[in-house]
Coordinates of C-alpha atoms in Angstrom, one line a residue:
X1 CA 123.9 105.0 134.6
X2 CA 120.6 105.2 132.7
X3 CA 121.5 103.5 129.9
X4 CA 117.7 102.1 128.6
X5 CA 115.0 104.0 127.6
X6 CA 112.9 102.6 130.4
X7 CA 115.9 103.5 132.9
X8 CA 115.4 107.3 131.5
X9 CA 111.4 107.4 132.1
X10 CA 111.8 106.1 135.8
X11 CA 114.9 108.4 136.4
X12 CA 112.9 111.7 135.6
X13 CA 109.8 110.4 137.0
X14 CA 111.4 109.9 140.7
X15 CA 113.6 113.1 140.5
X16 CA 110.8 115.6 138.6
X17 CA 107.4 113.7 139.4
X18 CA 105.2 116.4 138.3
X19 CA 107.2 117.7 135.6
X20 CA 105.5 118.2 132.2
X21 CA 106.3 115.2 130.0
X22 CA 104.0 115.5 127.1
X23 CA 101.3 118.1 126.3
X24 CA 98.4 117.6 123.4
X25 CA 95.5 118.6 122.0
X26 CA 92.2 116.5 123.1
X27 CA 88.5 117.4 123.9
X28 CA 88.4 120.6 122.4
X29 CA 92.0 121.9 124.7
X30 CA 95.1 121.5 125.3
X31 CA 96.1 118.8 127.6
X32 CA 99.3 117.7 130.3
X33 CA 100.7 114.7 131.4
X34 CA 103.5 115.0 133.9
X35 CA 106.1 112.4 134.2
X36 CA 105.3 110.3 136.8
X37 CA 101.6 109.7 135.5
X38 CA 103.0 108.6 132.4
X39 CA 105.2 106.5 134.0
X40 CA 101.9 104.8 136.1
X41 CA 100.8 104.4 132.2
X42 CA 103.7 102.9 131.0
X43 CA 103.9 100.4 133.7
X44 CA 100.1 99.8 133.1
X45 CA 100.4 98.6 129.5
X46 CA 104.0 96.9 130.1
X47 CA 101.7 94.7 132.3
X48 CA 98.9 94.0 129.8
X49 CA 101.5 93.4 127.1
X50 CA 103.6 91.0 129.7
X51 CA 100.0 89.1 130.2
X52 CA 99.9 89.0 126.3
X53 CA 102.8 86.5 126.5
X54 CA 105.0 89.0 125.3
X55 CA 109.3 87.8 126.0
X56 CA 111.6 89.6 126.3
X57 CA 114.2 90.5 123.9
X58 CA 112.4 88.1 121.1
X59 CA 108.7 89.2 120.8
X60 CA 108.0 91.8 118.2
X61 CA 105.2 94.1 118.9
X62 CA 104.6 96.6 115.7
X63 CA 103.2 100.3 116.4
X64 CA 100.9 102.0 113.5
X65 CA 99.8 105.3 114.9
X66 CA 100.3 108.9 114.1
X67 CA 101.9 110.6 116.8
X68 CA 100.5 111.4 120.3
X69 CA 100.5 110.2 123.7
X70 CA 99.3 107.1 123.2
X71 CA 102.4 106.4 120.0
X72 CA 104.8 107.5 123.2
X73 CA 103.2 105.2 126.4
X74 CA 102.7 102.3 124.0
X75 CA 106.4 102.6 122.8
X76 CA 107.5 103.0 126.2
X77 CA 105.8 100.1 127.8
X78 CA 107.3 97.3 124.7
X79 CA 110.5 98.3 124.7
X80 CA 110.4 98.9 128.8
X81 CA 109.6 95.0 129.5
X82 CA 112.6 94.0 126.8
X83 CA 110.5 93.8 123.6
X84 CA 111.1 95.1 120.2
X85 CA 109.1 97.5 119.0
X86 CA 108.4 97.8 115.2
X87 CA 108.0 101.2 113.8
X88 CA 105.3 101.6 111.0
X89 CA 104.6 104.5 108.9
X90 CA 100.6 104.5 109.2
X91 CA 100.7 105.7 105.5
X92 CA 101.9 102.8 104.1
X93 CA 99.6 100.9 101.4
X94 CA 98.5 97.3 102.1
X95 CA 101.4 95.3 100.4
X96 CA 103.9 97.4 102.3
X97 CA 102.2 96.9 105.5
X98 CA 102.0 92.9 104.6
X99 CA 105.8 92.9 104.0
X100 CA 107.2 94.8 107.0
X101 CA 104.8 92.7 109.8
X102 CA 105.4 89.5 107.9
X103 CA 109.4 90.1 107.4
X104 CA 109.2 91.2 111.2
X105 CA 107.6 88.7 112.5
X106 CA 105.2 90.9 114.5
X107 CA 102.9 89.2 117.4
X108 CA 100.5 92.5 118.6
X109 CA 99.8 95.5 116.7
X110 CA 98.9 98.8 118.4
X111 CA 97.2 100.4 115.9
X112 CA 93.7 103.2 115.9
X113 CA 90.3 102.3 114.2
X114 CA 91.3 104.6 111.2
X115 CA 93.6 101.6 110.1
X116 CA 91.1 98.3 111.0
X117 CA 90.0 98.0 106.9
X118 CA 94.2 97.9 106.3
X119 CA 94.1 95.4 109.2
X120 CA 92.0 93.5 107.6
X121 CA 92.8 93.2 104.4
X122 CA 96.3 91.8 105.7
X123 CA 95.9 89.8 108.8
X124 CA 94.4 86.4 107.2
X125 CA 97.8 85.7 105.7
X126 CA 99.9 86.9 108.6
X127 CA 99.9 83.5 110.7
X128 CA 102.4 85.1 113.4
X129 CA 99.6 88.2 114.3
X130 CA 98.0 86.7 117.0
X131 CA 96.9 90.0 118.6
X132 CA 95.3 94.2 118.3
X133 CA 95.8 96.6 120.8
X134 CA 93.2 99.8 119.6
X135 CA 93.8 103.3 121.2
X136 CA 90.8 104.9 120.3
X137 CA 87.8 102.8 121.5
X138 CA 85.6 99.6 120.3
X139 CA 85.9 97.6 116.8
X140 CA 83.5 96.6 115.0
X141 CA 84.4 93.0 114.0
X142 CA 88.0 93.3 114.4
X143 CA 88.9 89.9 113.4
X144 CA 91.4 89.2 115.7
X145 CA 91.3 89.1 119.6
X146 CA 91.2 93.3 120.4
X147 CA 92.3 95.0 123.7
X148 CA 91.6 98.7 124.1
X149 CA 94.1 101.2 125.1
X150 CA 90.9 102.3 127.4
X151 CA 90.4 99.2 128.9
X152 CA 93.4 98.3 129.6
X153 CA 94.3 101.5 131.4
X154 CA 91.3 101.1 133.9
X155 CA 91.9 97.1 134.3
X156 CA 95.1 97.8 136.8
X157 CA 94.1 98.1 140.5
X158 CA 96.4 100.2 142.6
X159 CA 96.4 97.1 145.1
X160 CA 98.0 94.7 142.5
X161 CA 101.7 94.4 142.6
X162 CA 102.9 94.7 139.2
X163 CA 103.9 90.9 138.3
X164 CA 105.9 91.8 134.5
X165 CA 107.1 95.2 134.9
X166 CA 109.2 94.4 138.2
X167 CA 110.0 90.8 137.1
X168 CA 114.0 91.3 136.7
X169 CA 114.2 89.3 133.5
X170 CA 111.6 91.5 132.1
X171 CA 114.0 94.8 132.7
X172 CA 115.5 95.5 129.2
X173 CA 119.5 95.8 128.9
X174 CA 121.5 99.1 127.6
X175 CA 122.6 96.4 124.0
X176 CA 119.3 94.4 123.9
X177 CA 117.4 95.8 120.4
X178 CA 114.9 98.9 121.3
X179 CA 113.3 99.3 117.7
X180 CA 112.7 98.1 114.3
X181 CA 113.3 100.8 111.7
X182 CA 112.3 99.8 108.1
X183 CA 113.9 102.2 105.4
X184 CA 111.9 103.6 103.0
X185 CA 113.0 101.3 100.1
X186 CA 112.9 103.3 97.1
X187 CA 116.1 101.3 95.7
X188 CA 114.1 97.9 96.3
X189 CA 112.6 95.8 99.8
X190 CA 112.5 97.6 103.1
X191 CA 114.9 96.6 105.2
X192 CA 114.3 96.4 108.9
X193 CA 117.3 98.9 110.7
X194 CA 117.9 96.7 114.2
X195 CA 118.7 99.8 117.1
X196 CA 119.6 99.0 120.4
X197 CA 118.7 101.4 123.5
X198 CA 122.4 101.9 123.8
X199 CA 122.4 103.1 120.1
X200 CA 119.9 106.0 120.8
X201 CA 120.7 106.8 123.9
X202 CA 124.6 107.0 122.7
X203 CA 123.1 109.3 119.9
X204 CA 121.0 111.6 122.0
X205 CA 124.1 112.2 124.5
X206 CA 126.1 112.9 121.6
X207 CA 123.4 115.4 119.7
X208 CA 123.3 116.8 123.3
X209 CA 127.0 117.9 124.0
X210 CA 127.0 119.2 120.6
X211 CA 124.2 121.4 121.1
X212 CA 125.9 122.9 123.9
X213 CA 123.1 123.4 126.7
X214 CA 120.6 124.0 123.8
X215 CA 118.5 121.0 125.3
X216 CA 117.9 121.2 129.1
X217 CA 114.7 120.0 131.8
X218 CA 113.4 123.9 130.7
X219 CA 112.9 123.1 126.9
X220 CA 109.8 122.1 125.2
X221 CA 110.0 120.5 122.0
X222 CA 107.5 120.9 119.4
X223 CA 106.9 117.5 117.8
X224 CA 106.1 118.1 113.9
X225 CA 108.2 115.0 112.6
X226 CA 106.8 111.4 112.9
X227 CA 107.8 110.1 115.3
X228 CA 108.4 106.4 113.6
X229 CA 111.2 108.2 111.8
X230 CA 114.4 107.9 113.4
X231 CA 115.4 111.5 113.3
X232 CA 112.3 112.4 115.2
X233 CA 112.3 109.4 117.3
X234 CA 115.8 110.2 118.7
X235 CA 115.7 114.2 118.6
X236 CA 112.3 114.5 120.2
X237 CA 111.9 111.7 122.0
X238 CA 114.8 110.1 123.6
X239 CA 116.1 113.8 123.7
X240 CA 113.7 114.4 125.9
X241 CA 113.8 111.4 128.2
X242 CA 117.3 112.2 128.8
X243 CA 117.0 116.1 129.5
X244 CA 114.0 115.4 131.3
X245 CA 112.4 117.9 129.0
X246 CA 108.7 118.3 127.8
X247 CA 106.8 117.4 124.6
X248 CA 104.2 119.2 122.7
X249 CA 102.2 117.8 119.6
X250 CA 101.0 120.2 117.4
X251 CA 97.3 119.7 116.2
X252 CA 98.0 119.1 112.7
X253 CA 100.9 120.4 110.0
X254 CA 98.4 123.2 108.9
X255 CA 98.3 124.7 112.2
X256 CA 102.4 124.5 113.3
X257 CA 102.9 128.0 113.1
X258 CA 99.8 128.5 115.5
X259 CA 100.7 125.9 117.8
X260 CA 104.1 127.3 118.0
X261 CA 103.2 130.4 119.0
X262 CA 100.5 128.9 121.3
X263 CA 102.6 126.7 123.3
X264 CA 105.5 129.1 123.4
X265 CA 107.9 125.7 122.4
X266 CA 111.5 126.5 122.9
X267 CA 112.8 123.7 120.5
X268 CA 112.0 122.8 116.9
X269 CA 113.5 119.6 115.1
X270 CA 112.4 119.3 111.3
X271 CA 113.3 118.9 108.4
X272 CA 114.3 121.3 105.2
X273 CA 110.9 121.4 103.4
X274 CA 108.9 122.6 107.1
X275 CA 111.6 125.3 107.6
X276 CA 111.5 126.6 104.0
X277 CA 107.4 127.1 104.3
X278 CA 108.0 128.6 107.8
X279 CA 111.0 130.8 106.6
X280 CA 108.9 131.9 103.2
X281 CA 105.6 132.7 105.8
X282 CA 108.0 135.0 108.1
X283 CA 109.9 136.5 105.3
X284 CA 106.6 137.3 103.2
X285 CA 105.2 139.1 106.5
X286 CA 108.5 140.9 106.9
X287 CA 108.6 142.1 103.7
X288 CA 104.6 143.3 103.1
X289 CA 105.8 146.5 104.1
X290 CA 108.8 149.3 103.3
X291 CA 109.6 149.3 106.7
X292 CA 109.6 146.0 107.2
X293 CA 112.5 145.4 104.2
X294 CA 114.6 148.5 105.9
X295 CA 114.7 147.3 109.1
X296 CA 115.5 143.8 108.0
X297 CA 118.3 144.8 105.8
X298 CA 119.5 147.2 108.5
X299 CA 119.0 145.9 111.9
X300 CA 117.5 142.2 111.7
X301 CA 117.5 141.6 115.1
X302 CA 115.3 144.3 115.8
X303 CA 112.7 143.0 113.5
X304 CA 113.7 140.1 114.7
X305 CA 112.1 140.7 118.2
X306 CA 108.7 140.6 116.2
X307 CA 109.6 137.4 114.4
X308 CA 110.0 135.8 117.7
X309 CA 107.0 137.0 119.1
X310 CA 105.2 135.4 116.2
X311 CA 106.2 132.7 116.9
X312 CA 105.5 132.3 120.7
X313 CA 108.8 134.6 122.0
X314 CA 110.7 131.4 123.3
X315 CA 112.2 129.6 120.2
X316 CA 115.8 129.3 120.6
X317 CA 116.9 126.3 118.2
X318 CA 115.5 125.0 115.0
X319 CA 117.1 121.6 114.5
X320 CA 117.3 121.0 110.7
X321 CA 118.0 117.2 109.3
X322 CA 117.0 114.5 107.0
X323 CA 117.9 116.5 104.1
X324 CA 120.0 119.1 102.5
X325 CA 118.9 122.4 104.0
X326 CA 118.9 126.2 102.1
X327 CA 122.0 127.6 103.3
X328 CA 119.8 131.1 102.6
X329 CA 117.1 130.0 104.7
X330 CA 119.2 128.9 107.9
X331 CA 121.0 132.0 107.4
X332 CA 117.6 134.4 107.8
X333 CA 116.9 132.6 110.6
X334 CA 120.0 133.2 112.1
X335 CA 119.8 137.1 111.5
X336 CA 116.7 137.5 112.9
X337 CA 118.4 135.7 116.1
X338 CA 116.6 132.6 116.1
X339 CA 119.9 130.1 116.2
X340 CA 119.2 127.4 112.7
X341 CA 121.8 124.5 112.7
X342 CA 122.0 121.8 110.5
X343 CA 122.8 118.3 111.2
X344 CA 123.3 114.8 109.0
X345 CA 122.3 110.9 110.0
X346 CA 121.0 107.9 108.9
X347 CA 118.5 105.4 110.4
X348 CA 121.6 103.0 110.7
X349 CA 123.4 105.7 113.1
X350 CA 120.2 106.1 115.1
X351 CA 120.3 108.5 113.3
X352 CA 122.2 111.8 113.9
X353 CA 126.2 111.4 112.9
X354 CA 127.1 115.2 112.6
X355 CA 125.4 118.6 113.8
X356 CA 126.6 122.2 113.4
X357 CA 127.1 123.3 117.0
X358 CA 125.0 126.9 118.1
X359 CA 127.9 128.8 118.7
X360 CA 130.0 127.7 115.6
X361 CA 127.5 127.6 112.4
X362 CA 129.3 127.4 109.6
X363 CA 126.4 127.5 106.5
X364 CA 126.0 124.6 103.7
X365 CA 128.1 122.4 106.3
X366 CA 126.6 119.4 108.2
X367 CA 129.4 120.0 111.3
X368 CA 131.9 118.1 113.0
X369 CA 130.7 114.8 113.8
X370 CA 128.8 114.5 117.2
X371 CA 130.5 113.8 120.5
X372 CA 131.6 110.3 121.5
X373 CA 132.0 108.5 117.7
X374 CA 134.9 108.6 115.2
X375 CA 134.6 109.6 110.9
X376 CA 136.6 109.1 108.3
X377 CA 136.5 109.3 104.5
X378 CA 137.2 106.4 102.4
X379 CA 138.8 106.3 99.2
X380 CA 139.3 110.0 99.0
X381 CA 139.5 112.0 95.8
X382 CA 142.1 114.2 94.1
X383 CA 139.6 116.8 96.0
X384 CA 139.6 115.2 98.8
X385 CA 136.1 113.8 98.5
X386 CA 135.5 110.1 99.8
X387 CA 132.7 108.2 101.1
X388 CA 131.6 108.7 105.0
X389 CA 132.2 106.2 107.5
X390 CA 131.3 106.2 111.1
X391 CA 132.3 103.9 113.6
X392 CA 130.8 104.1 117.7
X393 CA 128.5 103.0 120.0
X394 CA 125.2 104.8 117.2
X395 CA 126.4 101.7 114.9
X396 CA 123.1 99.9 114.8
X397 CA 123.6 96.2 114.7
X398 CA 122.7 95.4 111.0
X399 CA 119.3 94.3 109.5
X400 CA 117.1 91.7 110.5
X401 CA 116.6 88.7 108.5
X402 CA 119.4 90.1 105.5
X403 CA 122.7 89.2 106.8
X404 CA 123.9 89.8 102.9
X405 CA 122.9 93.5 103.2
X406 CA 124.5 94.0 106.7
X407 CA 128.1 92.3 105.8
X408 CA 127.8 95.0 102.5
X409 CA 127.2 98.0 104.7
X410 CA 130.0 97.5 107.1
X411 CA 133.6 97.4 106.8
X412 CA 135.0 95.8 109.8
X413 CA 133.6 98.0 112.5
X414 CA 133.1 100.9 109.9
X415 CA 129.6 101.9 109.4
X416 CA 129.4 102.9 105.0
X417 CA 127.2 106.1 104.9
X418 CA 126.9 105.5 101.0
X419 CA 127.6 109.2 101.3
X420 CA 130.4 111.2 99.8
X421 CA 131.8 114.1 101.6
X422 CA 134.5 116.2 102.4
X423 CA 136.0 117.2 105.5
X424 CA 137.8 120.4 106.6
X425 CA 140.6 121.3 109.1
X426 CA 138.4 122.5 111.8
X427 CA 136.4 118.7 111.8
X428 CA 133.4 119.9 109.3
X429 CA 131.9 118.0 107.2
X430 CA 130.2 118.5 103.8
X431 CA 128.0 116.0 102.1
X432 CA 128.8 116.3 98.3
X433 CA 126.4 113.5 97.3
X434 CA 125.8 109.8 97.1
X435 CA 128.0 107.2 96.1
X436 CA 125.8 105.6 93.8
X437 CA 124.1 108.4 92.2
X438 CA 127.4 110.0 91.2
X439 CA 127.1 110.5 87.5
X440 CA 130.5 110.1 85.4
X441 CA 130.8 111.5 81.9
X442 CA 132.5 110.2 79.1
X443 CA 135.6 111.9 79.5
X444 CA 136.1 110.6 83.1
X445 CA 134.7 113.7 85.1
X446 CA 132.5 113.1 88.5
X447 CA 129.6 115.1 88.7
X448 CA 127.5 115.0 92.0
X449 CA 124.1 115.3 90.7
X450 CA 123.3 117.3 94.7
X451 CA 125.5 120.2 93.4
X452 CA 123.8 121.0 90.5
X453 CA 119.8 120.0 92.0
X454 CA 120.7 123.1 94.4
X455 CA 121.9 124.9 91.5
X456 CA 118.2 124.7 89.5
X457 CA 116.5 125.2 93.0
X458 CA 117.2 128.8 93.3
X459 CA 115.1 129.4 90.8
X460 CA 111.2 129.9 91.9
X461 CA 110.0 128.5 88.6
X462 CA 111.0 125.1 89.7
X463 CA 109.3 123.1 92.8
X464 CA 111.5 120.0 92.8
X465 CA 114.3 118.8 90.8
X466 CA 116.0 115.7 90.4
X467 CA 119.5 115.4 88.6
X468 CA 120.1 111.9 86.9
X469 CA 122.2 109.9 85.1
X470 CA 121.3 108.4 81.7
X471 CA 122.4 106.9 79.3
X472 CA 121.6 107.1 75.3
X473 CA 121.8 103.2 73.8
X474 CA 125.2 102.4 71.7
X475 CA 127.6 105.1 73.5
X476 CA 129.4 105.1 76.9
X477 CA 129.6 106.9 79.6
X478 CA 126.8 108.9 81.8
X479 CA 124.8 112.0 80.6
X480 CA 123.7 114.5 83.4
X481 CA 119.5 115.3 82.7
X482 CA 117.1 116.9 85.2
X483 CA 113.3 115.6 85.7
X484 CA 111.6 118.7 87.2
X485 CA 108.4 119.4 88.7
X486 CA 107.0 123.2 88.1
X487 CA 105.6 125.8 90.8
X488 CA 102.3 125.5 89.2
X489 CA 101.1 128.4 91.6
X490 CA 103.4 130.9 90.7
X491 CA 103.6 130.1 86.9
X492 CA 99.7 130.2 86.9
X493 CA 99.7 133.7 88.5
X494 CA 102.7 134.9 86.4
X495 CA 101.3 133.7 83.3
X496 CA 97.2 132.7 83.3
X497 CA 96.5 130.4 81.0
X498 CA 99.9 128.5 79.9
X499 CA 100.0 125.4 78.0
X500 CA 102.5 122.8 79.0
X501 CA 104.7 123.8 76.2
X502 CA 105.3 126.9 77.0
X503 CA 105.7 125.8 80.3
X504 CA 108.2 123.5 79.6
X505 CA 110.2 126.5 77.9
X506 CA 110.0 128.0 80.9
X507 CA 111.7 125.7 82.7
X508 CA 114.4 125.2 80.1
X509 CA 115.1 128.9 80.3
X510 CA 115.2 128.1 84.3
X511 CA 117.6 125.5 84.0
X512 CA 120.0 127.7 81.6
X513 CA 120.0 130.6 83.8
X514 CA 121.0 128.8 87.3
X515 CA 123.4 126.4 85.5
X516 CA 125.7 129.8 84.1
X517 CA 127.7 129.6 87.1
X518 CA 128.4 125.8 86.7
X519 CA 130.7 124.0 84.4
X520 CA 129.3 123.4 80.8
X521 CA 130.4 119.5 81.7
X522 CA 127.4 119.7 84.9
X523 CA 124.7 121.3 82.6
X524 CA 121.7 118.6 81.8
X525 CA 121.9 117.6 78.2
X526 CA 118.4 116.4 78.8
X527 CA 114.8 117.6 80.3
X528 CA 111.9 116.6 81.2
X529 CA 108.7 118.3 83.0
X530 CA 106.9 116.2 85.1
X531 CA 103.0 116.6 85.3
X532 CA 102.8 115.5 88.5
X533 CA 104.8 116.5 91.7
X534 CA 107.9 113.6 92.5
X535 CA 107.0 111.7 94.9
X536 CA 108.4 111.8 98.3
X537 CA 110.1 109.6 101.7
X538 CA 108.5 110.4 104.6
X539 CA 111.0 113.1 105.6
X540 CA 110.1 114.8 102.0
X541 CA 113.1 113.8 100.5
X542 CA 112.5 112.8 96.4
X543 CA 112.5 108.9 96.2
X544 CA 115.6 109.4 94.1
X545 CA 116.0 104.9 93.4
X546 CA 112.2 105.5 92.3
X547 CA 113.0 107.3 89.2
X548 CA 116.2 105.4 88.4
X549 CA 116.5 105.2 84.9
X550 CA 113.9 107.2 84.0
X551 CA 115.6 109.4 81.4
X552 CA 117.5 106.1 79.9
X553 CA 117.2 106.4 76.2

């Protein structure tokens, strides 16, 4: 059974050698790397990391790149010789970055010249970096000893036996820890997500029988997500290893529509944000013209035939996660026969807990719960709303260095979402919120501030919203208020020239229409316009802890 990640790679290399693995842009056109000669790779680096010192199942080795061929081998070749790997956002400021490789304890750092000055500013006080691995060329001054990705590629002779990579003890097992995952922490220190191979591997499997054959050695995924996120990481990646599928990077996040249609990808995962400004570019082209509205409200899988071809003429499945998706906009997709399902996770689940199978969509839904692990809802309400637990072999195995944070996130064998949802007769689930932003009034009443943030969202006034508790000084109990972010492009060409006052009316007028169909109790009692846009996780999801008790007066 192929139970590790490295066990995956040399599985697909030896039965589909010359199979496209990973395709990317480089030297002015589009490049291909089949299997088995990124396999070669792989074992290439292991070796130079083996010669590093590197042991298994202890040393740390942290990865800073944007994604790309080089973030994939690199991966591949720590985690195949039984080292953890340590995925790093490369946007992260210089304090962050000090924290995650000091709390980590990392030895090397694959990383690109882009991020040397970061490097620098950080590595004198990290006494445990002893080592850089560069994938783009030379450094000037590096600082520490520096290996390139280049050199080390051309420094293995075909003649050598490989001393690391088929040294038993080196071979990493299906529960030995795979990967690092810090979360984002907007409610206080990141904390470092410890994943096994077993965890990801469990999930993909699971993701996989859901889908129902949507993921299969013919499928090409187009890879838009970072790939240090575990959404990505699992649902492009390790999805891939085990379909023995193919990858394809697009250029940059300006051009996914072109590379989409370019690469003629079968498969894209993303999140809610990236399928809005897709849907909206589609939508806009469909409706430019009369005939273009008719047909679409009469026969949208006719138009639909033109959609597709827009978009390369193969997309079959557009994976949305990481976020509350539009019901409206998975729904267009689905008329114009493009199949849009939305699924639910966590870094701690590796990540994806629930996914609305192809066949059986069921809109503003998360699905049943993938094959292979159990749910349940704790503490259920008179409306049958409790938090969601998971228990299975996706549990990751708690957080390095904070044993107080992992005994608080598990009950027993019970993974605590710290989400509250429902669940239906038919097995599907429906996130109604998060435990600890619930907002309770004074007379007793819950409110789930997700309910009424999709409420105010309709409206296209309004960019992002944010639904908060707060509370006024000498009375009790939560008030519901709304911080809000305007679309400054559409106001601006609906009304030149508006001062923020009237632009905060605006918005008032916004929030009163969308909340009608609401109970007065949900409504915000108070407002406020932000004058710059909220700022965001790296799977554009509104650092909600960031802004906690922002409307306190």
């Amino acid at each position: 059974m192929n139970d590790t990640l490295r066990d995956l790679l040399e599985a697909a290399a030896a039965q589909r050698p010359d199979h496209r693995f990973m395709r990317f842009y480089a030297q002015g056109a589009w490049q291909s790397l089949a299997y088995m000669a990124a396999l070669e790779r792989v074992r290439t680096v292991g070796e130079w990391f083996g010669a590093q010192g590197v042991v298994p199942r202890q040393t740390r080795v942290a990865l800073m790149l944007p994604n790309g061929p080089a973030w994939v081998l690199t991966h591949l070749a720590i985690c195949g010789l039984g080292a953890i790997v340590v995925h790093i956002d490369p946007h992260l400021t210089a304090p962050e970055l000090h924290f995650i490789l000091e709390d980590a304890g990392a030895a090397i750092l694959v990383t690109d010249r882009a991020h040397l000055p970061l490097v620098r500013e950080v590595a004198p006080t990290l006494p445990d970096l002893r080592q850089l691995l560069l994938v783009d060329g030379p450094a000037p001054e590096p600082g520490l000893p520096t290996a390139t990705l280049d050199e080390v590629l051309k420094a293995q002779r075909e003649d050598v036996p490989l001393r690391f990579w088929n040294e038993p003890t080196y071979r990493p097992a299906p529960d030995d820890l795979c990967a690092l995952l810090y979360t984002s922490g907007t409610t206080g220190r990141p904390k470092g997500a410890m994943l096994t191979h077993r965890n990801f591997i469990a999930d993909a499997r699971g993701t996989m029988a859901l889908l129902q054959g949507f993921v299969t050695e013919r499928d090409d995924c187009l890879v838009v997500l970072p790939l240090f996120h575990a959404f990505a990481f699992t649902t492009n990646l390790v999805l891939a290893l085990e379909a023995q599928a193919s990858l394809s990077f697009i250029r940059s996040l300006r051009t996914v529509a072109d590379d989409l249609r370019e690469l003629q990808s079968t498969l894209l995962m993303t999140v809610p944000l990236m399928a809005e400004k897709l849907h909206d570019r589609l939508m806009k082209s469909l409706r430019a013209t009369l005939l273009g509205r008719v047909l679409y409200a009469v026969a949208p899988r006719i138009v639909g035939r033109r959609v597709q071809a827009a978009l390369g003429g193969n997309l079959r499945l557009l994976f949305v996660g990481g976020a509350k998706a539009d019901p409206k906009v998975l729904g267009n997709f689905n008329r114009l026969g493009i199949c849009a399902c939305e699924g639910y996770g966590l870094t701690e689940c590796a990540p994806v807990v629930a996914a609305n199978p192809p066949n059986r969509i069921r809109l503003g839904t998360i699905g049943p719960a993938i094959c292979g692990i159990e749910v349940r809802l704790a503490n259920p309400d008179a409306a049958g709303v409790g938090e969601l637990q998971v228990r299975g072999p996706i549990n990751f195995r708690g957080y390095w260095n904070n044993p107080t944070a992992t005994e608080e996130i598990f009950v027993g064998d019970w993974l605590r979402t710290g989400d509250l949802a429902s669940l239906d007769a038919e097995g599907y689930l429906t996130i109604r919120g998060r435990a600890k932003a619930l907002i309770v009034n004074r007379e007793g009443k819950n409110i789930y501030p997700e309910e009424v943030e999709q409420a105010l969202a309709r409206d296209p006034l309004i960019a992002q919203v944010l639904v908060l508790a707060y509370r006024t000084r000498g009375e009790n109990g939560e008030k519901v208020g709304a911080l809000l972010f305007p679309n400054q492009e559409l106001l601006e060409k609906l009304h030149p020239g508006l001062t923020p006052e009237a632009t905060e009316h605006l918005l008032r007028e916004a929030v009163k229409r969308q909340c009608a169909a609401l109970a007065t109790y949900k409504h915000p009692r108070k407002i406020i316009v932000s004058s710059e846009p909220l700022k965001l996780t790296s799977t554009q999801k509104i650092r909600r802890g960031l802004y906690a008790g922002a409307l306190d007066e």
